[in-house]
mmCIF file of C-alpha atoms and ligand atoms in Angstrom:
data_model
loop_
_atom_site.group_PDB
_atom_site.id
_atom_site.type_symbol
_atom_site.label_atom_id
_atom_site.label_comp_id
_atom_site.label_asym_id
_atom_site.label_seq_id
_atom_site.Cartn_x
_atom_site.Cartn_y
_atom_site.Cartn_z
ATOM 1 C CA MET N 12 -0.234 -0.172 0.115
ATOM 2 C CA SER N 13 1.025 3.481 -0.574
ATOM 3 C CA LEU N 14 1.590 6.122 1.651
ATOM 4 C CA ALA N 15 0.832 8.385 -0.752
ATOM 5 C CA SER N 16 -2.539 7.193 -1.779
ATOM 6 C CA PRO N 17 -4.614 9.892 -2.051
ATOM 7 C CA VAL N 18 -7.237 11.292 0.449
ATOM 8 C CA ALA N 19 -10.009 12.812 -0.200
ATOM 9 C CA PRO N 20 -10.834 16.336 0.694
ATOM 10 C CA ARG N 21 -12.859 17.260 3.279
ATOM 11 C CA LEU N 22 -15.727 19.641 3.545
ATOM 12 C CA GLN N 23 -13.632 21.722 6.235
ATOM 13 C CA PRO N 24 -12.063 25.005 6.272
ATOM 14 C CA ASN N 25 -7.879 25.041 5.339
ATOM 15 C CA GLY N 26 -6.715 27.262 8.339
ATOM 16 C CA LEU N 27 -3.873 27.652 6.206
ATOM 17 C CA ARG N 28 -4.875 29.139 2.944
ATOM 18 C CA LEU N 29 -6.819 31.241 5.288
ATOM 19 C CA LEU N 30 -4.371 32.205 7.035
ATOM 20 C CA ALA N 31 -1.940 33.049 3.820
ATOM 21 C CA ALA N 32 -4.789 34.673 1.927
ATOM 22 C CA LEU N 33 -5.453 37.195 4.448
ATOM 23 C CA GLU N 34 -1.651 38.226 4.174
ATOM 24 C CA ALA N 35 -1.710 38.267 0.388
ATOM 25 C CA MET N 36 -4.836 40.891 0.764
ATOM 26 C CA ALA N 37 -3.123 42.523 4.326
ATOM 27 C CA GLU N 38 -0.087 44.109 1.955
ATOM 28 C CA VAL N 39 -2.296 45.375 -0.579
ATOM 29 C CA GLY N 40 -2.216 48.848 1.046
ATOM 30 C CA ALA N 41 -0.137 48.519 4.090
ATOM 31 C CA GLN N 42 1.297 51.278 5.281
ATOM 32 C CA PRO N 43 4.439 51.651 7.488
ATOM 33 C CA ASP N 44 2.485 52.324 10.990
ATOM 34 C CA GLY N 45 0.756 48.816 10.032
ATOM 35 C CA SER N 46 -2.255 49.637 9.416
ATOM 36 C CA ILE N 47 -4.179 49.419 6.009
ATOM 37 C CA CYS N 48 -4.812 52.134 3.669
ATOM 38 C CA ARG N 49 -7.514 50.674 0.011
ATOM 39 C CA ARG N 50 -10.064 53.687 0.384
ATOM 40 C CA GLY N 51 -13.197 52.789 -1.935
ATOM 41 C CA PHE N 52 -12.505 53.004 -5.344
ATOM 42 C CA SER N 53 -8.344 53.652 -4.797
ATOM 43 C CA PRO N 54 -5.601 51.937 -6.655
ATOM 44 C CA GLU N 55 -5.138 50.006 -3.758
ATOM 45 C CA ASP N 56 -8.983 49.099 -3.493
ATOM 46 C CA ARG N 57 -8.956 48.240 -6.982
ATOM 47 C CA GLN N 58 -5.609 46.209 -7.157
ATOM 48 C CA GLY N 59 -6.902 44.242 -4.184
ATOM 49 C CA ARG N 60 -10.121 42.609 -5.872
ATOM 50 C CA GLU N 61 -8.553 42.081 -8.548
ATOM 51 C CA LEU N 62 -6.043 40.069 -6.317
ATOM 52 C CA LEU N 63 -9.574 38.051 -5.149
ATOM 53 C CA GLY N 64 -10.362 37.508 -8.910
ATOM 54 C CA SER N 65 -7.073 35.849 -9.215
ATOM 55 C CA TRP N 66 -7.926 34.005 -6.191
ATOM 56 C CA LEU N 67 -11.167 32.536 -7.637
ATOM 57 C CA LEU N 68 -10.052 31.813 -11.298
ATOM 58 C CA GLN N 69 -7.560 29.166 -9.803
ATOM 59 C CA ALA N 70 -10.354 28.006 -7.920
ATOM 60 C CA GLY N 71 -12.721 27.615 -11.139
ATOM 61 C CA LEU N 72 -14.560 30.263 -10.781
ATOM 62 C CA THR N 73 -15.265 33.386 -12.423
ATOM 63 C CA ALA N 74 -16.800 36.210 -11.806
ATOM 64 C CA ARG N 75 -18.223 39.567 -12.643
ATOM 65 C CA VAL N 76 -18.736 43.855 -11.281
ATOM 66 C CA ASP N 77 -22.722 45.015 -11.353
ATOM 67 C CA SER N 78 -23.400 48.754 -12.178
ATOM 68 C CA ALA N 79 -23.047 49.163 -8.025
ATOM 69 C CA GLY N 80 -19.276 48.278 -8.559
ATOM 70 C CA ASN N 81 -20.142 45.118 -6.724
ATOM 71 C CA LEU N 82 -17.941 42.437 -8.055
ATOM 72 C CA ILE N 83 -19.710 39.182 -7.591
ATOM 73 C CA ALA N 84 -18.827 35.143 -8.395
ATOM 74 C CA ARG N 85 -21.308 32.611 -8.396
ATOM 75 C CA ARG N 86 -21.691 29.060 -8.396
ATOM 76 C CA GLU N 87 -24.509 27.755 -9.076
ATOM 77 C CA GLY N 88 -26.525 24.776 -7.405
ATOM 78 C CA SER N 89 -27.685 21.744 -8.951
ATOM 79 C CA GLU N 90 -31.237 23.415 -8.665
ATOM 80 C CA PRO N 91 -30.509 26.872 -10.829
ATOM 81 C CA HIS N 92 -34.025 27.895 -10.650
ATOM 82 C CA LEU N 93 -33.535 28.372 -6.254
ATOM 83 C CA PRO N 94 -32.285 31.710 -5.410
ATOM 84 C CA ALA N 95 -28.719 32.369 -2.773
ATOM 85 C CA LEU N 96 -27.379 31.895 -0.865
ATOM 86 C CA VAL N 97 -25.400 34.985 -0.883
ATOM 87 C CA THR N 98 -22.039 35.553 1.386
ATOM 88 C CA GLY N 99 -19.489 38.541 1.405
ATOM 89 C CA SER N 100 -18.679 41.557 2.542
ATOM 90 C CA HIS N 101 -16.184 44.266 2.045
ATOM 91 C CA LEU N 102 -12.099 45.081 1.058
ATOM 92 C CA ASP N 103 -12.651 48.634 1.511
ATOM 93 C CA THR N 104 -10.572 49.738 4.617
ATOM 94 C CA VAL N 105 -10.880 53.474 6.370
ATOM 95 C CA PRO N 106 -7.757 55.760 5.965
ATOM 96 C CA THR N 107 -6.157 53.332 8.401
ATOM 97 C CA GLY N 108 -7.973 50.227 8.901
ATOM 98 C CA GLY N 109 -6.733 46.777 10.116
ATOM 99 C CA ARG N 110 -6.365 43.766 8.209
ATOM 100 C CA TYR N 111 -9.523 41.602 8.982
ATOM 101 C CA ASP N 112 -12.124 44.894 8.975
ATOM 102 C CA GLY N 113 -14.153 43.626 5.591
ATOM 103 C CA ALA N 114 -11.320 41.279 4.300
ATOM 104 C CA LEU N 115 -12.550 38.802 6.644
ATOM 105 C CA GLY N 116 -15.614 38.259 5.297
ATOM 106 C CA VAL N 117 -14.613 38.341 2.282
ATOM 107 C CA ILE N 118 -11.674 36.146 2.651
ATOM 108 C CA ALA N 119 -14.229 33.862 4.763
ATOM 109 C CA GLY N 120 -16.716 33.157 1.664
ATOM 110 C CA LEU N 121 -13.921 32.768 -0.934
ATOM 111 C CA GLU N 122 -12.874 29.569 1.368
ATOM 112 C CA VAL N 123 -16.346 28.120 1.658
ATOM 113 C CA LEU N 124 -16.200 28.120 -1.871
ATOM 114 C CA ARG N 125 -12.368 27.146 -2.357
ATOM 115 C CA CYS N 126 -13.496 24.381 0.348
ATOM 116 C CA LEU N 127 -17.060 23.549 -1.935
ATOM 117 C CA GLN N 128 -14.920 23.510 -4.959
ATOM 118 C CA ASP N 129 -12.281 21.086 -3.868
ATOM 119 C CA CYS N 130 -14.769 18.077 -2.401
ATOM 120 C CA GLU N 131 -16.644 18.963 -5.936
ATOM 121 C CA HIS N 132 -19.636 19.490 -3.074
ATOM 122 C CA GLN N 133 -23.179 20.453 -4.520
ATOM 123 C CA LEU N 134 -24.969 23.522 -3.288
ATOM 124 C CA ARG N 135 -28.917 22.915 -4.283
ATOM 125 C CA HIS N 136 -28.680 26.818 -4.294
ATOM 126 C CA PRO N 137 -26.631 28.982 -6.238
ATOM 127 C CA LEU N 138 -23.882 30.575 -3.912
ATOM 128 C CA GLU N 139 -22.580 33.909 -4.484
ATOM 129 C CA LEU N 140 -20.093 35.947 -2.918
ATOM 130 C CA VAL N 141 -20.285 39.777 -2.708
ATOM 131 C CA VAL N 142 -17.761 41.904 -2.437
ATOM 132 C CA PHE N 143 -19.849 45.401 -1.667
ATOM 133 C CA ALA N 144 -18.723 48.753 -3.384
ATOM 134 C CA ASP N 145 -17.131 51.389 -0.659
ATOM 135 C CA GLU N 146 -18.901 50.313 2.402
ATOM 136 C CA GLU N 147 -16.687 52.465 4.335
ATOM 137 C CA SER N 148 -17.939 55.881 2.735
ATOM 138 C CA THR N 149 -20.696 55.621 0.444
ATOM 139 C CA MET N 150 -22.074 52.089 0.931
ATOM 140 C CA VAL N 151 -23.276 52.954 -2.821
ATOM 141 C CA GLY N 152 -22.672 48.976 -3.345
ATOM 142 C CA CYS N 153 -24.858 47.731 -0.835
ATOM 143 C CA LYS N 154 -27.234 50.406 -1.783
ATOM 144 C CA GLY N 155 -27.132 49.933 -4.784
ATOM 145 C CA MET N 156 -28.168 46.155 -4.500
ATOM 146 C CA THR N 157 -31.382 46.788 -2.327
ATOM 147 C CA GLY N 158 -32.324 49.312 -4.555
ATOM 148 C CA ALA N 159 -32.257 52.063 -1.488
ATOM 149 C CA ALA N 160 -29.060 53.731 -3.428
ATOM 150 C CA SER N 161 -29.861 57.827 -3.912
ATOM 151 C CA ALA N 162 -30.238 58.781 -8.383
ATOM 152 C CA ASP N 163 -28.830 61.959 -7.267
ATOM 153 C CA PRO N 164 -24.686 61.869 -8.115
ATOM 154 C CA ASP N 165 -24.583 64.486 -5.375
ATOM 155 C CA ALA N 166 -26.045 62.434 -2.740
ATOM 156 C CA TYR N 167 -22.832 60.998 -2.467
ATOM 157 C CA THR N 168 -20.082 62.862 -0.487
ATOM 158 C CA THR N 169 -16.855 60.334 -1.733
ATOM 159 C CA SER N 170 -13.693 59.970 -0.239
ATOM 160 C CA ASN N 171 -11.207 60.578 -2.981
ATOM 161 C CA GLY N 172 -13.427 63.973 -3.941
ATOM 162 C CA GLU N 173 -14.355 62.113 -7.700
ATOM 163 C CA SER N 174 -17.544 62.172 -8.574
ATOM 164 C CA ILE N 175 -19.710 58.544 -8.292
ATOM 165 C CA GLU N 176 -20.008 58.571 -11.723
ATOM 166 C CA ARG N 177 -15.738 58.467 -12.350
ATOM 167 C CA ASN N 178 -15.615 56.158 -8.938
ATOM 168 C CA LEU N 179 -17.899 53.405 -10.399
ATOM 169 C CA ALA N 180 -16.375 53.302 -13.726
ATOM 170 C CA HIS N 181 -12.987 53.151 -12.031
ATOM 171 C CA LEU N 182 -14.014 49.976 -10.336
ATOM 172 C CA GLY N 183 -16.115 48.798 -13.655
ATOM 173 C CA GLY N 184 -18.930 49.720 -12.541
ATOM 174 C CA ASP N 185 -21.862 51.953 -14.561
ATOM 175 C CA TRP N 186 -24.061 54.609 -12.923
ATOM 176 C CA ALA N 187 -25.901 55.070 -15.975
ATOM 177 C CA HIS N 188 -26.983 51.884 -15.363
ATOM 178 C CA LEU N 189 -27.153 51.687 -11.418
ATOM 179 C CA ALA N 190 -30.783 50.531 -11.179
ATOM 180 C CA GLU N 191 -29.555 47.143 -12.651
ATOM 181 C CA ALA N 192 -27.802 46.514 -9.586
ATOM 182 C CA ARG N 193 -31.269 45.932 -8.105
ATOM 183 C CA ARG N 194 -31.988 42.224 -7.463
ATOM 184 C CA SER N 195 -35.245 40.853 -7.231
ATOM 185 C CA ASP N 196 -36.714 39.485 -3.951
ATOM 186 C CA GLY N 197 -36.612 35.939 -5.051
ATOM 187 C CA GLU N 198 -32.732 35.899 -6.312
ATOM 188 C CA ILE N 199 -32.069 35.908 -2.716
ATOM 189 C CA ALA N 200 -32.576 33.735 0.003
ATOM 190 C CA ALA N 201 -30.146 35.082 2.141
ATOM 191 C CA PHE N 202 -27.771 36.630 3.350
ATOM 192 C CA LEU N 203 -24.468 36.003 5.257
ATOM 193 C CA GLU N 204 -21.585 38.364 6.810
ATOM 194 C CA LEU N 205 -18.588 37.017 8.995
ATOM 195 C CA HIS N 206 -17.384 39.970 10.347
ATOM 196 C CA VAL N 207 -14.725 41.647 12.962
ATOM 197 C CA GLU N 208 -17.434 42.804 16.464
ATOM 198 C CA GLN N 209 -15.361 46.071 16.710
ATOM 199 C CA GLY N 210 -16.090 46.132 19.944
ATOM 200 C CA GLY N 211 -15.561 43.877 23.389
ATOM 201 C CA VAL N 212 -18.625 41.876 24.616
ATOM 202 C CA LEU N 213 -17.157 38.427 23.145
ATOM 203 C CA GLU N 214 -13.335 38.592 24.322
ATOM 204 C CA GLN N 215 -15.038 40.337 28.129
ATOM 205 C CA ARG N 216 -17.925 37.031 27.713
ATOM 206 C CA GLN N 217 -15.065 34.837 26.769
ATOM 207 C CA HIS N 218 -16.196 33.128 23.811
ATOM 208 C CA THR N 219 -15.328 32.564 20.062
ATOM 209 C CA ILE N 220 -18.878 33.313 17.809
ATOM 210 C CA GLY N 221 -21.110 36.368 18.149
ATOM 211 C CA VAL N 222 -24.558 35.405 16.843
ATOM 212 C CA VAL N 223 -25.572 39.223 15.446
ATOM 213 C CA GLU N 224 -29.242 39.977 16.042
ATOM 214 C CA GLY N 225 -29.135 42.723 14.237
ATOM 215 C CA VAL N 226 -27.745 46.093 13.065
ATOM 216 C CA VAL N 227 -29.082 48.989 15.632
ATOM 217 C CA GLY N 228 -31.443 51.846 14.763
ATOM 218 C CA GLN N 229 -29.901 55.288 15.098
ATOM 219 C CA ARG N 230 -31.476 58.077 15.858
ATOM 220 C CA ARG N 231 -29.258 61.849 15.674
ATOM 221 C CA PHE N 232 -30.392 65.092 17.122
ATOM 222 C CA THR N 233 -29.247 68.542 16.730
ATOM 223 C CA ILE N 234 -30.669 70.778 20.431
ATOM 224 C CA ARG N 235 -29.828 74.391 20.723
ATOM 225 C CA VAL N 236 -29.358 76.494 23.769
ATOM 226 C CA GLN N 237 -29.885 79.796 23.927
ATOM 227 C CA GLY N 238 -29.325 81.958 26.635
ATOM 228 C CA GLN N 239 -28.199 85.392 27.714
ATOM 229 C CA ALA N 240 -24.205 85.969 26.286
ATOM 230 C CA ASN N 241 -22.803 88.553 29.215
ATOM 231 C CA HIS N 242 -19.985 89.471 31.087
ATOM 232 C CA ALA N 243 -18.519 87.177 33.414
ATOM 233 C CA GLY N 244 -17.365 89.574 36.342
ATOM 234 C CA THR N 245 -20.258 91.421 36.748
ATOM 235 C CA THR N 246 -23.326 89.350 35.684
ATOM 236 C CA PRO N 247 -24.610 87.896 39.682
ATOM 237 C CA MET N 248 -25.434 83.775 39.775
ATOM 238 C CA HIS N 249 -29.081 84.629 40.315
ATOM 239 C CA ASP N 250 -29.322 86.189 37.047
ATOM 240 C CA ARG N 251 -27.990 84.220 34.811
ATOM 241 C CA GLN N 252 -29.769 82.111 31.378
ATOM 242 C CA ASP N 253 -26.114 80.486 31.036
ATOM 243 C CA ALA N 254 -26.296 78.250 27.666
ATOM 244 C CA LEU N 255 -23.183 75.469 28.737
ATOM 245 C CA VAL N 256 -25.120 75.162 32.209
ATOM 246 C CA ALA N 257 -27.996 74.699 30.488
ATOM 247 C CA ALA N 258 -25.787 72.458 28.183
ATOM 248 C CA SER N 259 -24.148 69.780 30.404
ATOM 249 C CA GLN N 260 -27.422 69.396 32.159
ATOM 250 C CA VAL N 261 -28.406 68.218 29.094
ATOM 251 C CA VAL N 262 -24.999 66.152 28.778
ATOM 252 C CA LEU N 263 -25.902 64.323 31.853
ATOM 253 C CA ALA N 264 -29.438 63.858 31.126
ATOM 254 C CA VAL N 265 -28.583 61.550 27.897
ATOM 255 C CA GLN N 266 -25.844 59.489 29.835
ATOM 256 C CA GLN N 267 -28.744 58.586 32.771
ATOM 257 C CA LEU N 268 -31.262 58.280 29.918
ATOM 258 C CA ALA N 269 -29.014 55.445 28.612
ATOM 259 C CA ALA N 270 -27.704 53.976 31.540
ATOM 260 C CA GLY N 271 -30.977 53.738 33.160
ATOM 261 C CA HIS N 272 -32.623 52.025 30.559
ATOM 262 C CA PRO N 273 -33.377 48.753 31.873
ATOM 263 C CA GLY N 274 -31.557 47.159 27.900
ATOM 264 C CA GLN N 275 -28.134 48.228 26.482
ATOM 265 C CA PRO N 276 -29.062 51.350 24.032
ATOM 266 C CA VAL N 277 -26.540 53.759 24.183
ATOM 267 C CA ALA N 278 -26.268 57.012 23.763
ATOM 268 C CA THR N 279 -23.339 59.719 23.240
ATOM 269 C CA VAL N 280 -23.158 63.495 23.473
ATOM 270 C CA GLY N 281 -20.222 64.178 21.397
ATOM 271 C CA ARG N 282 -19.784 67.645 20.506
ATOM 272 C CA LEU N 283 -20.266 70.787 21.433
ATOM 273 C CA ASP N 284 -20.160 74.388 19.526
ATOM 274 C CA VAL N 285 -20.035 77.072 22.653
ATOM 275 C CA TRP N 286 -20.362 79.950 21.862
ATOM 276 C CA PRO N 287 -18.465 82.912 22.517
ATOM 277 C CA ASN N 288 -16.743 80.587 23.663
ATOM 278 C CA ALA N 289 -14.387 83.295 25.849
ATOM 279 C CA ALA N 290 -12.891 82.643 29.057
ATOM 280 C CA ASN N 291 -15.065 85.853 30.490
ATOM 281 C CA VAL N 292 -17.999 85.574 28.515
ATOM 282 C CA VAL N 293 -21.129 83.980 30.417
ATOM 283 C CA PRO N 294 -22.447 80.971 27.664
ATOM 284 C CA GLY N 295 -24.739 82.642 25.435
ATOM 285 C CA GLU N 296 -25.574 79.804 22.921
ATOM 286 C CA VAL N 297 -24.432 75.761 23.027
ATOM 287 C CA VAL N 298 -25.031 73.742 20.175
ATOM 288 C CA LEU N 299 -25.161 70.039 20.680
ATOM 289 C CA SER N 300 -25.596 66.590 18.960
ATOM 290 C CA VAL N 301 -27.722 63.708 20.347
ATOM 291 C CA ASP N 302 -26.960 60.295 19.126
ATOM 292 C CA LEU N 303 -29.226 57.424 20.106
ATOM 293 C CA ARG N 304 -28.695 53.433 19.475
ATOM 294 C CA ASP N 305 -30.983 50.495 20.352
ATOM 295 C CA LEU N 306 -32.008 47.534 17.954
ATOM 296 C CA SER N 307 -35.510 48.380 18.612
ATOM 297 C CA SER N 308 -37.452 51.490 17.473
ATOM 298 C CA ALA N 309 -39.748 51.082 20.389
ATOM 299 C CA VAL N 310 -36.751 51.384 22.715
ATOM 300 C CA LEU N 311 -35.594 54.347 20.499
ATOM 301 C CA ASN N 312 -39.307 55.703 20.859
ATOM 302 C CA ALA N 313 -38.893 55.959 24.739
ATOM 303 C CA LEU N 314 -34.724 57.447 24.425
ATOM 304 C CA GLU N 315 -36.581 60.696 22.343
ATOM 305 C CA ARG N 316 -39.089 60.598 24.522
ATOM 306 C CA GLY N 317 -37.572 60.813 27.683
ATOM 307 C CA LEU N 318 -35.003 63.525 25.931
ATOM 308 C CA ARG N 319 -37.595 65.323 24.831
ATOM 309 C CA GLN N 320 -39.066 65.779 28.559
ATOM 310 C CA GLN N 321 -36.042 66.152 29.860
ATOM 311 C CA LEU N 322 -35.448 68.965 27.393
ATOM 312 C CA GLN N 323 -38.422 70.499 29.077
ATOM 313 C CA ARG N 324 -37.524 70.654 32.162
ATOM 314 C CA ILE N 325 -33.797 72.159 31.977
ATOM 315 C CA GLU N 326 -35.733 74.716 30.318
ATOM 316 C CA ALA N 327 -38.108 74.850 33.165
ATOM 317 C CA SER N 328 -35.160 75.149 35.514
ATOM 318 C CA SER N 329 -31.945 77.362 33.839
ATOM 319 C CA GLY N 330 -33.895 79.977 32.098
ATOM 320 C CA CYS N 331 -32.801 79.680 28.575
ATOM 321 C CA ARG N 332 -34.472 78.047 25.762
ATOM 322 C CA LEU N 333 -33.871 74.967 24.469
ATOM 323 C CA VAL N 334 -34.600 73.800 20.740
ATOM 324 C CA ILE N 335 -34.679 70.571 19.548
ATOM 325 C CA GLU N 336 -33.341 69.693 15.453
ATOM 326 C CA PRO N 337 -33.752 65.892 14.641
ATOM 327 C CA GLN N 338 -30.715 65.360 11.918
ATOM 328 C CA PHE N 339 -31.166 61.852 10.601
ATOM 329 C CA GLU N 340 -32.609 58.278 11.735
ATOM 330 C CA VAL N 341 -32.313 54.704 10.645
ATOM 331 C CA GLN N 342 -34.065 52.352 11.218
ATOM 332 C CA PRO N 343 -33.065 48.865 13.265
ATOM 333 C CA THR N 344 -32.480 45.892 11.129
ATOM 334 C CA PRO N 345 -33.224 42.780 13.194
ATOM 335 C CA ALA N 346 -31.548 39.626 11.615
ATOM 336 C CA ASP N 347 -33.431 36.577 10.272
ATOM 337 C CA PRO N 348 -34.777 34.463 13.466
ATOM 338 C CA THR N 349 -34.516 30.983 11.296
ATOM 339 C CA VAL N 350 -30.792 32.786 9.928
ATOM 340 C CA MET N 351 -29.707 33.031 13.458
ATOM 341 C CA ALA N 352 -30.659 29.901 15.072
ATOM 342 C CA THR N 353 -28.842 27.902 12.657
ATOM 343 C CA ILE N 354 -25.554 29.851 12.883
ATOM 344 C CA ALA N 355 -26.088 28.883 16.402
ATOM 345 C CA ARG N 356 -26.896 25.156 16.219
ATOM 346 C CA CYS N 357 -23.946 25.593 13.737
ATOM 347 C CA ALA N 358 -22.137 27.172 16.591
ATOM 348 C CA ALA N 359 -23.145 25.264 18.536
ATOM 349 C CA ASP N 360 -22.158 21.839 16.743
ATOM 350 C CA LEU N 361 -18.665 22.707 15.733
ATOM 351 C CA GLY N 362 -17.893 23.347 19.956
ATOM 352 C CA TYR N 363 -17.500 26.741 19.965
ATOM 353 C CA SER N 364 -18.759 29.035 22.881
ATOM 354 C CA ALA N 365 -21.064 31.640 21.273
ATOM 355 C CA SER N 366 -23.305 34.120 22.057
ATOM 356 C CA PRO N 367 -26.087 36.919 21.157
ATOM 357 C CA LEU N 368 -25.301 40.272 21.182
ATOM 358 C CA PRO N 369 -26.356 43.032 18.699
ATOM 359 C CA SER N 370 -23.643 45.138 16.032
ATOM 360 C CA ARG N 371 -23.415 48.646 17.061
ATOM 361 C CA ALA N 372 -21.977 49.384 13.675
ATOM 362 C CA SER N 373 -22.969 50.004 10.387
ATOM 363 C CA HIS N 374 -22.229 46.746 7.899
ATOM 364 C CA ASP N 375 -23.561 45.762 3.951
ATOM 365 C CA ALA N 376 -25.506 42.662 5.670
ATOM 366 C CA GLN N 377 -27.442 45.910 7.342
ATOM 367 C CA GLU N 378 -28.655 46.871 3.905
ATOM 368 C CA MET N 379 -29.414 43.353 2.585
ATOM 369 C CA GLY N 380 -31.125 42.667 5.982
ATOM 370 C CA ARG N 381 -33.665 44.955 4.856
ATOM 371 C CA ARG N 382 -35.055 43.493 1.231
ATOM 372 C CA TRP N 383 -33.618 39.155 2.582
ATOM 373 C CA PRO N 384 -33.271 36.853 5.510
ATOM 374 C CA MET N 385 -29.789 38.044 7.488
ATOM 375 C CA GLY N 386 -28.250 36.799 10.008
ATOM 376 C CA MET N 387 -24.259 38.090 11.020
ATOM 377 C CA ILE N 388 -21.187 36.152 12.136
ATOM 378 C CA PHE N 389 -19.035 38.343 14.459
ATOM 379 C CA VAL N 390 -15.753 37.311 15.755
ATOM 380 C CA PRO N 391 -13.998 38.617 18.554
ATOM 381 C CA SER N 392 -11.545 41.822 18.041
ATOM 382 C CA HIS N 393 -8.946 41.661 20.749
ATOM 383 C CA ARG N 394 -9.607 44.100 23.382
ATOM 384 C CA GLY N 395 -12.486 45.524 21.111
ATOM 385 C CA LEU N 396 -9.896 47.443 18.447
ATOM 386 C CA SER N 397 -10.913 48.163 14.807
ATOM 387 C CA HIS N 398 -9.984 50.834 12.612
ATOM 388 C CA SER N 399 -6.609 50.673 13.378
ATOM 389 C CA ALA N 400 -3.554 49.041 13.080
ATOM 390 C CA ALA N 401 -3.435 47.562 16.572
ATOM 391 C CA GLU N 402 -7.092 45.595 15.642
ATOM 392 C CA PHE N 403 -6.133 42.049 15.132
ATOM 393 C CA THR N 404 -8.151 38.717 15.865
ATOM 394 C CA SER N 405 -6.498 35.374 16.187
ATOM 395 C CA LEU N 406 -6.396 32.648 13.518
ATOM 396 C CA GLU N 407 -8.144 29.890 15.132
ATOM 397 C CA GLN N 408 -11.120 32.705 15.740
ATOM 398 C CA CYS N 409 -10.916 33.421 12.281
ATOM 399 C CA LEU N 410 -10.875 29.840 11.175
ATOM 400 C CA ALA N 411 -14.193 29.320 13.556
ATOM 401 C CA GLY N 412 -15.871 32.044 12.338
ATOM 402 C CA THR N 413 -15.169 30.313 8.924
ATOM 403 C CA SER N 414 -16.198 26.794 10.149
ATOM 404 C CA VAL N 415 -19.315 28.398 11.337
ATOM 405 C CA LEU N 416 -19.898 30.020 7.843
ATOM 406 C CA LEU N 417 -19.343 27.211 5.835
ATOM 407 C CA ALA N 418 -21.766 25.193 8.543
ATOM 408 C CA SER N 419 -24.854 28.032 8.228
ATOM 409 C CA LEU N 420 -24.256 28.042 4.370
ATOM 410 C CA LEU N 421 -24.994 24.539 4.276
ATOM 411 C CA GLN N 422 -27.573 24.004 6.746
ATOM 412 C CA LEU N 423 -29.378 27.079 4.759
ATOM 413 C CA ASP N 424 -28.688 25.215 1.758
ATOM 414 C CA ARG N 425 -30.606 21.903 3.064
ATOM 415 C CA ALA N 426 -33.492 23.646 5.089
ATOM 416 C CA LEU N 427 -34.574 26.359 2.755
ATOM 417 C CA ASP N 428 -36.935 25.848 0.303
ATOM 418 C CA PRO N 429 -38.702 28.778 -2.145
ATOM 419 C CA GLY N 430 -42.039 29.185 -1.694
ATOM 420 C CA ARG N 431 -42.312 27.864 1.783
ATOM 421 C CA ASP N 432 -41.708 30.631 4.761
ATOM 422 C CA PRO N 433 -38.220 30.144 5.974
HETATM 423 ZN ZN1 ZN Z 528 -16.932 46.003 8.456
#
């Protein structure tokens, strides 16, 4: 018997291959300080996509670019009429990005495709890997796919200052036909994204897998506190309408609203503009921002109600006028219960510790989940750091996430049927 007898490849991710791809991708846009700069539409962004394209080709797969600049690889299933299972993430980064944010989800999807190709394992559903365009900035890729992308070119603020038309052309997209990137309801069965947590919850819990409950909604307000500017020396304390003192009460009220809520909402005053901002003048006006986030619209409603009540109370006691102006609102995107349960079961079957948690950052999955059943798998971020050179997730954790992604896709492939509510 020959010791060199071939061993049938097993349907499980290859850790060394995963690591090699992560490292090779991290070379693209590598900066001297260890961070990675692959801004959306930049030459480095294109280079990263070309590298992925070459790996797909080696695996016997081809990819196309849709009009919204999304790179889409597709592997047909045995029942080609079925809607596609879709996974993916982004390759673009912030200016000082890490090597895992976005890239992990793409390279894990590649590893899933490579495993299936190696084992010649055919799924029932087509399987697609998507590299979404410009996630860190305009999100034109995922919004183009869901049909939520604005048709007004002036609505896009791109990181290189070039028009969205020119930028899409850089990636092989086509602004004039942006609407064609929209996929119909029946084309996609479910969307799964593996991503680093970008927070410290999993590490604190010492859990390997996060089963994402959804992407939080957000409400942003501007609050104008109008008092009376006056001489800091000659104005007695009882006769002041000090806008900064009133604004300070708003800051505390916002903190207490979220901290005192039984759930896990977060609320932040991140900006204060004080006028005239001079040491010898009682502040006459303060403009501040309030940012509220939670998974539940009901909780956001309660926080907003509480905020408005507090503003009335502070107005009555301070003698200042407080005006609240809504800036924008993003609805929460809950994960699909079936997809969530599948991820949780696969993590347990593979022996990984796992727990549910919300995503407090934006992702491509947030947009995809507005149209199709969505699930996200988180793996730990060391010390909760992200968008920095210090971003780190161990190979074991990356491999665990990829294993759960593969198992979940296989499970959904067996379980999902068109025409039957999943
Ligand atoms: Zn990301």
